[in-house]
Short mmCIF file of C-alpha atoms and ligand atoms in Angstrom, two decimals:
data_model
loop_
_atom_site.label_atom_id
_atom_site.label_comp_id
_atom_site.label_asym_id
_atom_site.label_seq_id
_atom_site.Cartn_x
_atom_site.Cartn_y
_atom_site.Cartn_z
CA MET P 755 7.03 8.25 -7.50
CA LYS P 756 7.20 6.93 -11.83
CA SER P 757 9.69 6.12 -13.65
CA SER P 758 11.13 8.56 -16.48
CA PRO P 759 10.58 7.31 -18.92
CA TRP P 760 7.24 6.17 -17.73
CA TRP P 761 7.17 3.17 -18.93
CA LYS P 762 10.35 1.81 -17.38
CA GLU P 763 9.54 0.52 -14.05
CA ALA P 764 5.83 1.32 -15.27
CA THR P 765 2.89 -1.69 -14.25
CA ILE P 766 0.70 -2.77 -17.33
CA TYR P 767 -2.84 -3.33 -17.06
CA GLN P 768 -3.45 -6.27 -20.07
CA ILE P 769 -7.32 -6.57 -21.08
CA TYR P 770 -7.99 -8.56 -23.80
CA PRO P 771 -10.60 -6.60 -25.01
CA ARG P 772 -13.49 -9.43 -25.80
CA SER P 773 -13.55 -10.32 -22.19
CA PHE P 774 -13.23 -6.82 -20.26
CA PHE P 775 -17.16 -5.65 -20.24
CA ASP P 776 -20.09 -5.66 -22.77
CA SER P 777 -21.47 -1.80 -22.96
CA ASN P 778 -24.62 -3.57 -24.83
CA GLY P 779 -25.73 -7.13 -24.22
CA ASP P 780 -24.61 -9.25 -26.83
CA GLY P 781 -22.20 -10.99 -24.89
CA GLU P 782 -18.40 -9.91 -25.87
CA GLY P 783 -16.97 -6.72 -24.29
CA ASP P 784 -15.86 -4.08 -26.96
CA LEU P 785 -14.27 -0.62 -26.42
CA PRO P 786 -17.07 1.88 -24.52
CA GLY P 787 -17.35 -1.02 -22.23
CA ILE P 788 -13.13 -0.91 -21.03
CA THR P 789 -14.03 3.31 -20.96
CA SER P 790 -16.44 2.72 -18.98
CA LYS P 791 -14.56 0.26 -16.87
CA LEU P 792 -10.96 3.12 -17.20
CA GLU P 793 -12.02 4.45 -13.49
CA TYR P 794 -11.37 0.93 -11.70
CA VAL P 795 -8.22 0.31 -13.84
CA LYS P 796 -7.65 3.30 -12.17
CA SER P 797 -7.86 2.39 -8.22
CA LEU P 798 -5.52 -0.47 -9.09
CA GLY P 799 -2.99 2.26 -9.37
CA VAL P 800 -1.56 0.56 -13.07
CA ASP P 801 0.29 3.28 -15.22
CA ALA P 802 -1.39 1.54 -18.26
CA ILE P 803 -2.94 -0.96 -20.53
CA TRP P 804 -2.51 -2.29 -23.11
CA LEU P 805 -5.50 -3.98 -25.04
CA SER P 806 -5.25 -7.34 -26.87
CA PRO P 807 -6.22 -6.72 -31.22
CA PHE P 808 -9.69 -5.19 -31.36
CA TYR P 809 -9.20 -4.49 -35.56
CA THR P 810 -10.99 -5.60 -38.02
CA SER P 811 -11.01 -9.44 -38.23
CA PRO P 812 -12.76 -12.34 -38.69
CA ASN P 813 -12.12 -13.79 -35.33
CA LYS P 814 -10.07 -16.74 -35.86
CA ASP P 815 -7.32 -16.38 -33.79
CA GLY P 816 -8.98 -14.28 -31.27
CA GLY P 817 -8.41 -10.58 -33.22
CA TYR P 818 -5.04 -11.58 -33.71
CA ASP P 819 -5.93 -12.22 -37.40
CA VAL P 820 -5.97 -8.80 -38.62
CA ALA P 821 -8.44 -7.97 -42.01
CA ASN P 822 -7.21 -3.85 -41.84
CA PRO P 823 -5.56 -3.35 -39.26
CA ARG P 824 -6.27 0.65 -39.31
CA ASP P 825 -9.93 0.36 -37.92
CA VAL P 826 -11.70 -1.22 -35.55
CA ASP P 827 -14.55 -4.32 -35.50
CA PRO P 828 -17.46 -3.96 -35.04
CA ARG P 829 -17.96 -6.44 -32.10
CA PHE P 830 -15.75 -3.96 -30.46
CA GLY P 831 -17.20 -0.23 -31.86
CA ASN P 832 -15.16 2.12 -34.18
CA LEU P 833 -12.67 4.73 -34.60
CA ALA P 834 -15.02 7.38 -32.48
CA ASP P 835 -15.36 4.67 -29.95
CA ALA P 836 -11.03 3.65 -29.66
CA LYS P 837 -10.44 7.80 -29.98
CA ARG P 838 -12.44 8.34 -27.01
CA MET P 839 -11.80 5.31 -25.22
CA ILE P 840 -7.66 6.47 -25.85
CA ASP P 841 -8.49 10.48 -25.11
CA ILE P 842 -9.98 9.44 -21.30
CA ALA P 843 -7.45 7.25 -20.25
CA HIS P 844 -5.12 10.23 -20.44
CA SER P 845 -7.62 12.38 -18.93
CA LEU P 846 -6.87 9.44 -15.71
CA ASP P 847 -3.04 9.88 -16.50
CA LEU P 848 -2.96 6.22 -18.20
CA ARG P 849 -0.80 5.55 -21.24
CA VAL P 850 -2.49 3.60 -24.06
CA LEU P 851 -0.88 0.73 -25.61
CA VAL P 852 -1.82 -0.62 -28.83
CA ASP P 853 -1.24 -4.37 -30.41
CA ILE P 854 0.14 -4.69 -33.67
CA VAL P 855 0.28 -7.73 -35.29
CA PRO P 856 3.05 -7.89 -38.22
CA ASN P 857 3.92 -11.29 -38.66
CA HIS P 858 0.38 -12.22 -41.10
CA PHE P 859 -2.62 -10.72 -41.67
CA SER P 860 -5.75 -12.31 -41.73
CA ASP P 861 -6.94 -14.82 -45.09
CA GLN P 862 -9.83 -11.76 -45.03
CA HIS P 863 -7.16 -9.18 -45.85
CA VAL P 864 -7.82 -7.27 -48.81
CA TRP P 865 -4.48 -8.32 -49.83
CA PHE P 866 -3.83 -11.73 -49.00
CA GLN P 867 -7.67 -11.20 -51.15
CA GLU P 868 -6.30 -9.85 -54.53
CA ALA P 869 -3.30 -12.16 -54.09
CA LEU P 870 -5.56 -15.29 -54.48
CA LYS P 871 -7.09 -13.48 -57.98
CA ALA P 872 -4.09 -12.53 -58.99
CA GLY P 873 -2.36 -15.63 -59.15
CA ARG P 874 0.80 -16.78 -59.72
CA GLY P 875 3.57 -14.81 -60.03
CA SER P 876 2.20 -11.54 -59.84
CA LYS P 877 3.17 -8.73 -57.39
CA GLU P 878 -0.13 -9.61 -55.11
CA ARG P 879 1.13 -12.73 -54.32
CA ALA P 880 4.92 -11.42 -53.47
CA ARG P 881 3.55 -9.89 -50.53
CA PHE P 882 3.03 -12.73 -48.38
CA HIS P 883 4.95 -16.52 -49.54
CA PHE P 884 3.47 -18.50 -52.26
CA TYR P 885 4.87 -21.16 -54.01
CA ASP P 886 4.57 -24.34 -56.46
CA ALA P 887 4.26 -27.55 -54.57
CA ASN P 888 7.69 -29.45 -54.93
CA SER P 889 6.83 -31.39 -58.02
CA ASP P 890 5.22 -35.18 -55.96
CA GLY P 891 2.91 -32.79 -54.31
CA THR P 892 4.34 -31.93 -50.82
CA PRO P 893 4.15 -28.80 -49.90
CA PRO P 894 7.98 -26.00 -50.65
CA ASN P 895 8.84 -27.16 -46.88
CA ASN P 896 8.47 -29.32 -43.63
CA TRP P 897 7.64 -27.17 -41.74
CA ILE P 898 5.39 -27.49 -38.88
CA SER P 899 2.08 -24.66 -37.72
CA LEU P 900 2.63 -23.44 -34.06
CA PHE P 901 -1.01 -23.83 -33.70
CA GLY P 902 -0.55 -28.52 -34.80
CA GLY P 903 -0.78 -28.99 -38.64
CA PRO P 904 1.64 -28.09 -41.27
CA SER P 905 2.93 -24.40 -42.14
CA TRP P 906 1.29 -24.70 -45.82
CA THR P 907 -2.13 -24.00 -46.85
CA GLN P 908 -2.69 -24.94 -50.77
CA VAL P 909 -4.87 -22.55 -53.29
CA GLU P 910 -7.33 -23.80 -55.61
CA ASP P 911 -4.42 -23.10 -59.08
CA GLY P 912 -1.92 -25.23 -57.00
CA GLN P 913 0.59 -22.76 -55.09
CA PHE P 914 1.00 -23.25 -51.16
CA TYR P 915 0.76 -20.61 -48.81
CA LEU P 916 3.03 -20.10 -45.47
CA HIS P 917 1.41 -19.43 -42.09
CA LEU P 918 3.44 -20.00 -38.88
CA PHE P 919 0.08 -19.55 -37.66
CA ASP P 920 -3.45 -20.89 -38.45
CA SER P 921 -4.20 -21.28 -42.14
CA SER P 922 -7.09 -18.18 -41.56
CA GLN P 923 -3.17 -15.95 -41.19
CA PRO P 924 -1.33 -16.24 -43.73
CA ASP P 925 2.78 -14.68 -42.94
CA LEU P 926 3.63 -11.43 -44.80
CA ASN P 927 6.81 -10.82 -46.67
CA TRP P 928 8.85 -8.92 -45.01
CA ASP P 929 11.47 -8.77 -48.20
CA ASN P 930 9.09 -6.84 -49.84
CA PRO P 931 8.58 -2.51 -49.59
CA ASP P 932 4.48 -3.41 -49.77
CA VAL P 933 4.15 -4.57 -46.16
CA ALA P 934 7.07 -2.53 -44.24
CA GLU P 935 5.66 0.44 -45.82
CA ASP P 936 1.67 -0.27 -44.92
CA PHE P 937 3.00 -0.79 -40.97
CA GLU P 938 4.58 2.06 -41.31
CA LYS P 939 1.24 3.43 -41.88
CA THR P 940 -0.98 1.95 -39.67
CA LEU P 941 2.12 2.91 -36.41
CA ARG P 942 1.28 5.98 -37.86
CA PHE P 943 -2.13 5.80 -36.82
CA TRP P 944 -2.76 4.28 -33.64
CA LEU P 945 -0.28 7.22 -33.14
CA ASP P 946 -1.90 10.02 -34.41
CA LEU P 947 -4.90 8.66 -32.79
CA GLY P 948 -3.67 9.25 -29.13
CA ALA P 949 -1.79 5.81 -28.64
CA ASP P 950 0.98 5.80 -26.62
CA GLY P 951 2.96 2.88 -28.33
CA PHE P 952 2.53 -0.86 -29.67
CA ARG P 953 3.12 -4.36 -28.07
CA ILE P 954 4.24 -6.08 -30.87
CA ASP P 955 3.02 -9.36 -31.47
CA VAL P 956 5.61 -12.97 -32.93
CA ALA P 957 8.65 -9.66 -32.96
CA HIS P 958 10.91 -12.32 -33.38
CA GLY P 959 8.94 -13.67 -36.53
CA LEU P 960 8.64 -11.51 -39.49
CA VAL P 961 11.87 -12.82 -41.38
CA LYS P 962 11.99 -16.60 -42.14
CA GLU P 963 14.88 -17.95 -43.94
CA ASP P 964 15.18 -21.13 -45.70
CA VAL P 965 12.55 -20.80 -46.66
CA LEU P 966 12.76 -23.68 -49.37
CA LYS P 967 14.28 -26.05 -46.60
CA ASP P 968 12.58 -28.91 -45.13
CA HIS P 969 13.94 -29.08 -41.40
CA PRO P 970 15.26 -31.91 -40.10
CA ASP P 971 13.50 -32.37 -37.29
CA PRO P 972 9.97 -30.81 -37.41
CA GLN P 973 8.44 -32.16 -34.89
CA GLY P 974 11.39 -32.35 -32.19
CA LEU P 975 11.49 -28.05 -33.64
CA SER P 976 7.84 -27.57 -32.84
CA ASP P 977 7.91 -29.70 -29.74
CA ALA P 978 10.63 -27.06 -27.88
CA LEU P 979 9.16 -24.20 -29.67
CA ARG P 980 6.03 -25.36 -27.15
CA LEU P 981 6.63 -24.44 -23.82
CA ASP P 982 3.78 -27.33 -22.18
CA MET P 983 5.37 -29.99 -24.32
CA PRO P 984 8.25 -31.88 -21.38
CA MET P 985 10.71 -32.25 -24.05
CA ASP P 986 14.99 -32.58 -22.14
CA PRO P 987 16.36 -29.82 -21.57
CA GLU P 988 19.47 -30.20 -23.74
CA ARG P 989 17.59 -31.22 -26.75
CA ARG P 990 15.81 -28.57 -26.28
CA TYR P 991 18.08 -26.22 -26.67
CA ALA P 992 19.52 -27.73 -28.93
CA LEU P 993 16.48 -27.70 -31.27
CA LEU P 994 15.97 -24.04 -30.12
CA PRO P 995 18.84 -21.88 -32.83
CA THR P 996 17.95 -23.82 -35.65
CA VAL P 997 14.38 -22.84 -36.06
CA PRO P 998 14.70 -21.10 -39.69
CA TYR P 999 11.80 -18.16 -38.74
CA PHE P 1000 12.06 -16.74 -36.13
CA ASP P 1001 14.83 -13.79 -34.28
CA ARG P 1002 16.93 -13.45 -37.82
CA GLN P 1003 18.94 -10.68 -38.40
CA GLY P 1004 16.37 -9.53 -40.81
CA VAL P 1005 14.09 -8.50 -38.21
CA HIS P 1006 16.65 -5.96 -36.24
CA GLU P 1007 16.54 -3.37 -39.43
CA ILE P 1008 12.01 -3.86 -39.29
CA TYR P 1009 12.93 -2.19 -35.93
CA ARG P 1010 15.45 -0.24 -36.86
CA LYS P 1011 13.00 1.74 -38.72
CA TRP P 1012 10.13 1.68 -36.21
CA ARG P 1013 12.88 3.53 -33.81
CA THR P 1014 13.18 6.21 -35.72
CA ILE P 1015 8.90 6.34 -36.71
CA PHE P 1016 8.39 6.13 -32.00
CA ASP P 1017 11.10 8.78 -31.73
CA SER P 1018 9.51 11.17 -34.18
CA TYR P 1019 7.28 11.73 -31.80
CA GLY P 1020 9.06 13.40 -28.87
CA SER P 1021 8.34 14.27 -26.33
CA ARG P 1022 4.79 11.79 -26.00
CA GLU P 1023 7.30 9.08 -25.03
CA VAL P 1024 5.40 6.08 -27.50
CA MET P 1025 7.11 3.15 -26.76
CA ALA P 1026 7.20 -0.18 -27.58
CA VAL P 1027 7.68 -4.08 -25.77
CA ALA P 1028 8.19 -7.18 -27.96
CA GLU P 1029 7.03 -10.51 -28.07
CA ALA P 1030 10.52 -12.02 -28.50
CA TRP P 1031 10.71 -15.86 -27.88
CA VAL P 1032 14.50 -16.36 -28.65
CA HIS P 1033 16.98 -18.57 -28.00
CA PRO P 1034 19.20 -18.58 -26.47
CA PRO P 1035 18.16 -15.53 -23.64
CA VAL P 1036 21.08 -13.25 -24.68
CA ASN P 1037 19.76 -12.92 -28.02
CA ALA P 1038 16.52 -10.78 -26.33
CA THR P 1039 18.87 -7.40 -25.66
CA ARG P 1040 19.54 -7.46 -29.06
CA TYR P 1041 16.02 -5.75 -29.39
CA VAL P 1042 16.20 -3.59 -26.54
CA ARG P 1043 19.03 -1.16 -28.09
CA ALA P 1044 19.66 2.00 -28.49
CA ASP P 1045 17.58 2.58 -31.39
CA GLU P 1046 15.80 -0.29 -31.11
CA LEU P 1047 12.49 -1.75 -29.08
CA HIS P 1048 12.12 -0.26 -25.65
CA GLN P 1049 11.32 -4.06 -24.03
CA VAL P 1050 11.13 -7.17 -24.20
CA PHE P 1051 8.72 -9.34 -22.50
CA ASN P 1052 10.28 -11.73 -20.51
CA PHE P 1053 7.82 -14.93 -20.65
CA ASP P 1054 9.92 -17.07 -17.21
CA LEU P 1055 8.02 -17.02 -14.98
CA LEU P 1056 4.59 -17.75 -17.45
CA ASP P 1057 5.30 -20.96 -16.71
CA ALA P 1058 8.24 -21.88 -13.93
CA ALA P 1059 7.82 -23.82 -11.16
CA PHE P 1060 6.85 -22.26 -7.12
CA GLU P 1061 10.21 -22.78 -5.83
CA ALA P 1062 12.84 -20.79 -4.53
CA GLU P 1063 15.89 -22.43 -6.36
CA GLN P 1064 14.26 -22.12 -9.70
CA LEU P 1065 12.73 -18.77 -9.09
CA TYR P 1066 16.00 -17.13 -7.60
CA GLY P 1067 17.90 -18.51 -10.91
CA LEU P 1068 15.30 -16.87 -13.32
CA MET P 1069 15.19 -13.48 -11.99
CA SER P 1070 18.17 -13.01 -11.03
CA ALA P 1071 19.79 -14.19 -14.58
CA ALA P 1072 16.66 -11.53 -16.10
CA ILE P 1073 17.83 -9.00 -14.39
CA ASP P 1074 21.61 -8.97 -14.45
CA LEU P 1075 20.67 -9.87 -18.37
CA MET P 1076 18.83 -6.20 -18.69
CA LYS P 1077 21.56 -5.27 -16.94
CA SER P 1078 24.26 -5.59 -19.11
CA VAL P 1079 22.88 -3.66 -21.59
CA GLY P 1080 21.54 -0.43 -18.98
CA SER P 1081 18.22 -1.57 -19.28
CA LEU P 1082 15.74 -3.43 -16.94
CA PRO P 1083 13.85 -6.63 -17.85
CA THR P 1084 10.13 -6.75 -17.65
CA TRP P 1085 7.69 -9.32 -15.53
CA ALA P 1086 4.22 -11.32 -16.44
CA LEU P 1087 3.10 -13.93 -14.63
CA SER P 1088 -0.39 -14.89 -16.74
CA ASN P 1089 -1.02 -13.49 -20.09
CA HIS P 1090 -4.49 -14.91 -22.75
CA ASP P 1091 -1.37 -17.13 -23.78
CA SER P 1092 -1.22 -19.62 -21.22
CA PRO P 1093 -3.03 -20.86 -17.96
CA ARG P 1094 -3.72 -18.24 -14.54
CA VAL P 1095 -0.86 -18.18 -12.84
CA ALA P 1096 -3.46 -19.04 -9.36
CA SER P 1097 -4.60 -22.48 -11.99
CA ARG P 1098 -1.58 -22.97 -12.39
CA ILE P 1099 0.69 -22.41 -9.06
CA GLY P 1100 -2.53 -21.87 -7.07
CA ASP P 1101 -4.49 -19.20 -4.86
CA LEU P 1102 -1.86 -18.37 -1.93
CA GLN P 1103 1.56 -18.70 -3.97
CA SER P 1104 -0.06 -17.01 -7.14
CA ARG P 1105 -0.70 -13.95 -4.19
CA ALA P 1106 3.64 -14.84 -3.26
CA LEU P 1107 4.88 -14.27 -5.65
CA ALA P 1108 2.88 -11.91 -7.66
CA LEU P 1109 3.49 -9.52 -4.59
CA PHE P 1110 7.38 -10.52 -5.04
CA VAL P 1111 7.31 -9.24 -8.15
CA LEU P 1112 5.76 -6.43 -7.86
CA ALA P 1113 9.17 -5.39 -5.79
CA LEU P 1114 11.46 -6.08 -8.79
CA PRO P 1115 12.86 -3.72 -10.83
CA GLY P 1116 11.73 -2.97 -14.70
CA SER P 1117 8.55 -2.91 -15.24
CA CYS P 1118 5.22 -5.49 -14.24
CA TYR P 1119 2.59 -6.33 -16.78
CA VAL P 1120 -0.48 -7.49 -15.30
CA PHE P 1121 -3.30 -9.50 -16.79
CA ALA P 1122 -7.28 -8.38 -16.25
CA GLY P 1123 -8.68 -10.96 -13.44
CA GLN P 1124 -5.29 -11.63 -12.44
CA GLU P 1125 -5.30 -8.95 -9.60
CA LEU P 1126 -8.78 -10.80 -8.97
CA GLY P 1127 -7.66 -14.25 -8.65
CA LEU P 1128 -8.98 -15.43 -11.24
CA PRO P 1129 -8.61 -19.00 -11.66
CA ASP P 1130 -8.57 -21.03 -15.58
CA GLY P 1131 -12.51 -20.94 -16.27
CA VAL P 1132 -13.75 -24.20 -16.88
CA ILE P 1133 -14.77 -24.70 -20.91
CA PRO P 1134 -17.17 -27.85 -22.81
CA ASP P 1135 -15.01 -28.54 -25.78
CA GLU P 1136 -18.26 -27.67 -27.08
CA ALA P 1137 -17.71 -24.36 -26.47
CA ARG P 1138 -13.60 -23.74 -27.16
CA GLN P 1139 -12.77 -21.30 -30.20
CA ASP P 1140 -8.65 -21.49 -30.25
CA PRO P 1141 -8.35 -22.36 -33.30
CA ILE P 1142 -5.17 -24.52 -30.73
CA TYR P 1143 -8.30 -26.58 -30.33
CA PHE P 1144 -9.37 -27.44 -33.87
CA ARG P 1145 -6.06 -27.69 -36.01
CA THR P 1146 -4.79 -30.19 -32.75
CA LYS P 1147 -7.53 -31.99 -32.90
CA GLY P 1148 -8.94 -32.26 -29.62
CA VAL P 1149 -5.27 -33.03 -27.96
CA GLN P 1150 -4.44 -29.45 -27.21
CA LYS P 1151 -7.07 -27.44 -25.01
CA GLY P 1152 -6.01 -24.11 -26.38
CA ARG P 1153 -5.83 -21.32 -25.05
CA ASP P 1154 -9.93 -20.02 -23.99
CA GLY P 1155 -9.52 -20.39 -20.15
CA ALA P 1156 -7.43 -18.25 -19.68
CA ARG P 1157 -9.40 -15.45 -21.32
CA VAL P 1158 -13.53 -16.27 -19.63
CA PRO P 1159 -14.58 -12.80 -18.77
CA LEU P 1160 -14.39 -10.91 -15.79
CA PRO P 1161 -17.23 -11.16 -12.61
CA TRP P 1162 -17.91 -7.35 -11.43
CA LYS P 1163 -20.39 -8.18 -9.46
CA GLY P 1164 -24.09 -9.74 -7.80
CA GLU P 1165 -24.40 -13.48 -7.39
CA THR P 1166 -24.60 -15.28 -10.41
CA ALA P 1167 -23.06 -15.97 -13.63
CA PRO P 1168 -21.87 -13.64 -15.75
CA PHE P 1169 -21.48 -11.56 -12.58
CA GLY P 1170 -22.21 -7.95 -14.45
CA PHE P 1171 -20.52 -9.16 -16.95
CA THR P 1172 -22.97 -8.49 -19.92
CA SER P 1173 -26.74 -8.85 -20.36
CA GLY P 1174 -26.83 -11.49 -22.84
CA LYS P 1175 -25.04 -14.84 -22.97
CA PRO P 1176 -21.32 -14.54 -22.42
CA TRP P 1177 -18.64 -15.46 -25.20
CA LEU P 1178 -17.66 -17.82 -22.82
CA PRO P 1179 -18.91 -19.32 -20.08
CA LEU P 1180 -18.29 -17.52 -16.57
CA GLN P 1181 -18.37 -20.26 -13.97
CA GLU P 1182 -20.54 -20.06 -10.69
CA GLY P 1183 -18.35 -20.45 -8.53
CA TRP P 1184 -16.67 -16.77 -8.93
CA LYS P 1185 -19.40 -15.36 -6.95
CA ASP P 1186 -16.40 -14.22 -4.50
CA LEU P 1187 -14.07 -13.42 -7.10
CA THR P 1188 -16.64 -10.48 -8.28
CA VAL P 1189 -14.76 -6.98 -7.85
CA GLU P 1190 -17.95 -5.83 -6.17
CA LYS P 1191 -17.32 -8.35 -3.18
CA GLN P 1192 -13.08 -8.65 -2.94
CA GLU P 1193 -13.53 -4.15 -3.04
CA SER P 1194 -15.72 -4.65 0.04
CA ASP P 1195 -13.07 -7.09 1.81
CA PRO P 1196 -9.85 -5.52 3.16
CA LYS P 1197 -8.10 -8.70 2.48
CA SER P 1198 -9.03 -9.99 -1.16
CA THR P 1199 -6.71 -10.35 -3.87
CA LEU P 1200 -8.29 -7.28 -5.44
CA ASN P 1201 -6.78 -5.03 -2.84
CA LEU P 1202 -3.83 -6.72 -1.76
CA TYR P 1203 -2.68 -5.62 -5.80
CA ARG P 1204 -4.27 -2.12 -4.58
CA ASN P 1205 -1.61 -1.95 -1.64
CA ALA P 1206 0.98 -3.46 -3.21
CA LEU P 1207 0.89 -1.19 -6.64
CA ASN P 1208 0.79 1.81 -4.68
CA LEU P 1209 3.30 0.88 -1.53
CA ARG P 1210 5.42 0.26 -5.46
CA ALA P 1211 5.02 3.71 -6.86
CA GLU P 1212 6.06 5.12 -3.45
CA HIS P 1213 8.72 2.74 -2.40
CA LEU P 1214 10.48 0.86 -5.05
CA VAL P 1215 9.91 2.71 -8.21
CA ASN P 1216 13.45 4.41 -9.63
CA ASN P 1217 14.37 2.86 -5.86
CA GLY P 1218 17.63 1.19 -7.24
CA GLU P 1219 19.07 -2.64 -7.83
CA VAL P 1220 18.49 -5.65 -5.95
CA GLU P 1221 20.38 -6.48 -3.98
CA TRP P 1222 19.58 -10.34 -3.01
CA ILE P 1223 19.45 -11.40 1.03
CA ASP P 1224 18.41 -15.08 1.14
CA SER P 1225 18.22 -17.43 -1.95
CA PRO P 1226 18.91 -20.71 -2.12
CA ILE P 1227 22.84 -20.00 -3.11
CA HIS P 1228 23.30 -17.69 -0.34
CA GLY P 1229 23.22 -19.68 2.17
CA SER P 1230 20.04 -19.32 2.98
CA LYS P 1231 17.95 -20.90 6.60
CA SER P 1232 16.03 -23.07 4.48
CA ALA P 1233 15.55 -23.80 0.77
CA SER P 1234 12.25 -21.84 0.74
CA LEU P 1235 12.67 -18.39 1.08
CA LEU P 1236 14.29 -15.72 -1.11
CA ALA P 1237 14.28 -12.52 0.45
CA PHE P 1238 16.72 -9.47 -1.02
CA LYS P 1239 16.39 -5.32 -0.73
CA ARG P 1240 15.53 -2.64 -2.67
CA GLY P 1241 16.12 1.32 -1.09
CA ASN P 1242 14.47 0.55 2.03
CA VAL P 1243 12.53 -2.25 1.57
CA SER P 1244 13.62 -5.83 2.19
CA ILE P 1245 10.97 -8.51 0.25
CA TYR P 1246 10.31 -11.56 2.04
CA MET P 1247 8.86 -14.73 0.45
CA ASN P 1248 7.50 -17.68 2.07
CA LEU P 1249 7.67 -20.32 -0.20
CA SER P 1250 6.62 -23.66 2.35
CA ASP P 1251 3.98 -24.51 3.83
CA LEU P 1252 5.65 -23.83 7.50
CA PRO P 1253 5.80 -20.55 9.20
CA ILE P 1254 9.69 -19.28 8.97
CA GLU P 1255 11.34 -17.10 11.81
CA ILE P 1256 14.11 -14.15 10.74
CA GLU P 1257 15.92 -12.28 12.26
CA VAL P 1258 15.14 -8.80 11.30
CA ASN P 1259 13.50 -5.32 12.36
CA GLY P 1260 11.26 -3.37 10.49
CA LYS P 1261 7.80 -2.34 9.54
CA LEU P 1262 5.57 -4.11 7.82
CA LEU P 1263 3.98 -2.87 5.06
CA VAL P 1264 1.84 -5.40 3.36
CA VAL P 1265 1.46 -9.08 2.96
CA SER P 1266 0.00 -11.29 1.31
CA GLY P 1267 -1.27 -13.68 3.04
CA GLY P 1268 -1.87 -14.96 6.76
CA ILE P 1269 -1.34 -13.23 10.17
CA VAL P 1270 2.80 -11.33 10.51
CA ASP P 1271 4.09 -12.01 14.23
CA GLY P 1272 7.30 -9.54 14.43
CA ARG P 1273 8.66 -8.03 18.05
CA ASP P 1274 12.27 -7.72 19.39
CA GLY P 1275 14.02 -7.82 16.62
CA LYS P 1276 12.35 -10.64 14.65
CA VAL P 1277 9.26 -11.20 12.28
CA THR P 1278 7.52 -14.70 11.59
CA ILE P 1279 6.91 -15.13 8.24
CA PRO P 1280 3.93 -16.41 7.46
CA PRO P 1281 3.63 -19.95 5.72
CA VAL P 1282 3.82 -19.53 1.60
CA SER P 1283 3.69 -15.45 1.82
CA THR P 1284 5.63 -12.84 0.77
CA ILE P 1285 5.88 -9.34 2.53
CA TRP P 1286 7.78 -6.39 2.48
CA LEU P 1287 9.43 -4.21 5.39
CA HIS P 1288 10.23 -1.05 5.36
CA HIS P 1289 13.31 -0.20 7.88
C1 GLC I 2627 0.84 -14.33 -30.38
C2 GLC I 2627 -0.95 -13.59 -29.70
C3 GLC I 2627 -1.51 -15.37 -29.50
C4 GLC I 2627 -1.78 -15.02 -31.04
C5 GLC I 2627 0.10 -15.45 -31.89
C6 GLC I 2627 -0.71 -15.65 -33.59
O1 GLC I 2627 1.59 -15.08 -29.91
O2 GLC I 2627 0.14 -13.71 -27.85
O3 GLC I 2627 -2.13 -15.33 -28.95
O4 GLC I 2627 -2.28 -16.03 -31.36
O5 GLC I 2627 0.92 -15.19 -31.63
O6 GLC I 2627 -0.80 -13.86 -33.55
CA1 CA I 2628 -20.46 -6.17 -26.93
#
């Protein structure tokens, strides 16, 4: 069953276009390549695809540096290819979400080029954040870019412009009406082409406050904002609310306006999901108020340990938080910005966790390749492309590992992804992970996802709330058991290395790994495994 509206309990498959499938042998995935694999996507049992940017871009930040948001970059094809992809997806009953990047443009966008030429004080510069240097020549403030280094770059006449990310990504000034108007045009452009909605990049970042003020601890703040930076939680929680460029009240006015545009498409059920990193977590609920957006990403599982107490805490908190505003959470184990879950917590662990999460209420985002159990690619430094690697002078390796192209078939790299040289190297060791190999193995990760997604649609979508059965706070017999019931299904995850026996009756629907032994009202859950039982 599908939920109503469609996105309420959807499974959304994230495609990184450059890494999905190359149709013309230039080593990079493209839109015709995606179109040619939509049957495969459909076969997974997902409801929708979300595509990372494929717009005109110099590609300094994987296309999140947009030079023309209303056109397709030639490396991916053209607008007719986009239209065809959307139409074919629709014919397969798959919805299509596209990425929108409203925090910044590329420095190659015509507006920025005009701003450079027009000079200080011009209306062209007012679309960005251009300011004079301080009297001692330093940048207008001491903010640090999220990609490392200063948030400001100086232009020829001495002014600085603000960029929260790479210097090739000047931040837009949302106080300027030209900016809002241009984005409304872009939203309508893609909706009119047939898109069903948007993933909003850096949705919490559009409005800045105190642009001319120094932050008291810019390095601390920069570290606090980074998931991979270990920090005492108290220090982190004290710093996060002080960020002057995220989660300001003004962003909500923007989404209220956008919502009226989405709603004007009526029965098409247009939806938008916010990429919003906010603190405290309750602030996330503001993005999904009735007159704002439909979903907000919950990133908690991207860096959670495979540990019962922590997972129980994060999952139950996310469910309760969204319930408090009549909404459902979203779940993601991997995306193009973080290490792949199979590398981060292990192969069996990631299968168990995925099967557990696919039973939770709300929408699940699955990053292409996750259904193959793909690990991060091993990338030689000279092949790296992520601006994070360059801006931190190699101190941080960046996000390329998760972006390695998908292995489709055959015995040697690049496994059918391209007939040319892939833009990032695929690993020889992936020969048993190809779609071709996994299709013919009933126990493969691919078939686990397919089974789980079918069973989810049959038994769980629209089927009520979670009732926790076992967890560290439910008097669980084992510190490594998590279990809940939803509708007629109970879901048990054994996080330990030993089998766990439970007393329960029910028919086994699916197991993430190992052999389940069940008789006389007792079921043994294999080590590091999740099972679904039907009652
Ligand atoms: C988002 C994207 C990331 C990009 C950044 C800047 O976080 O997911 O890939 O680098 O925004 O646009
Ligand atoms: Ca190509």
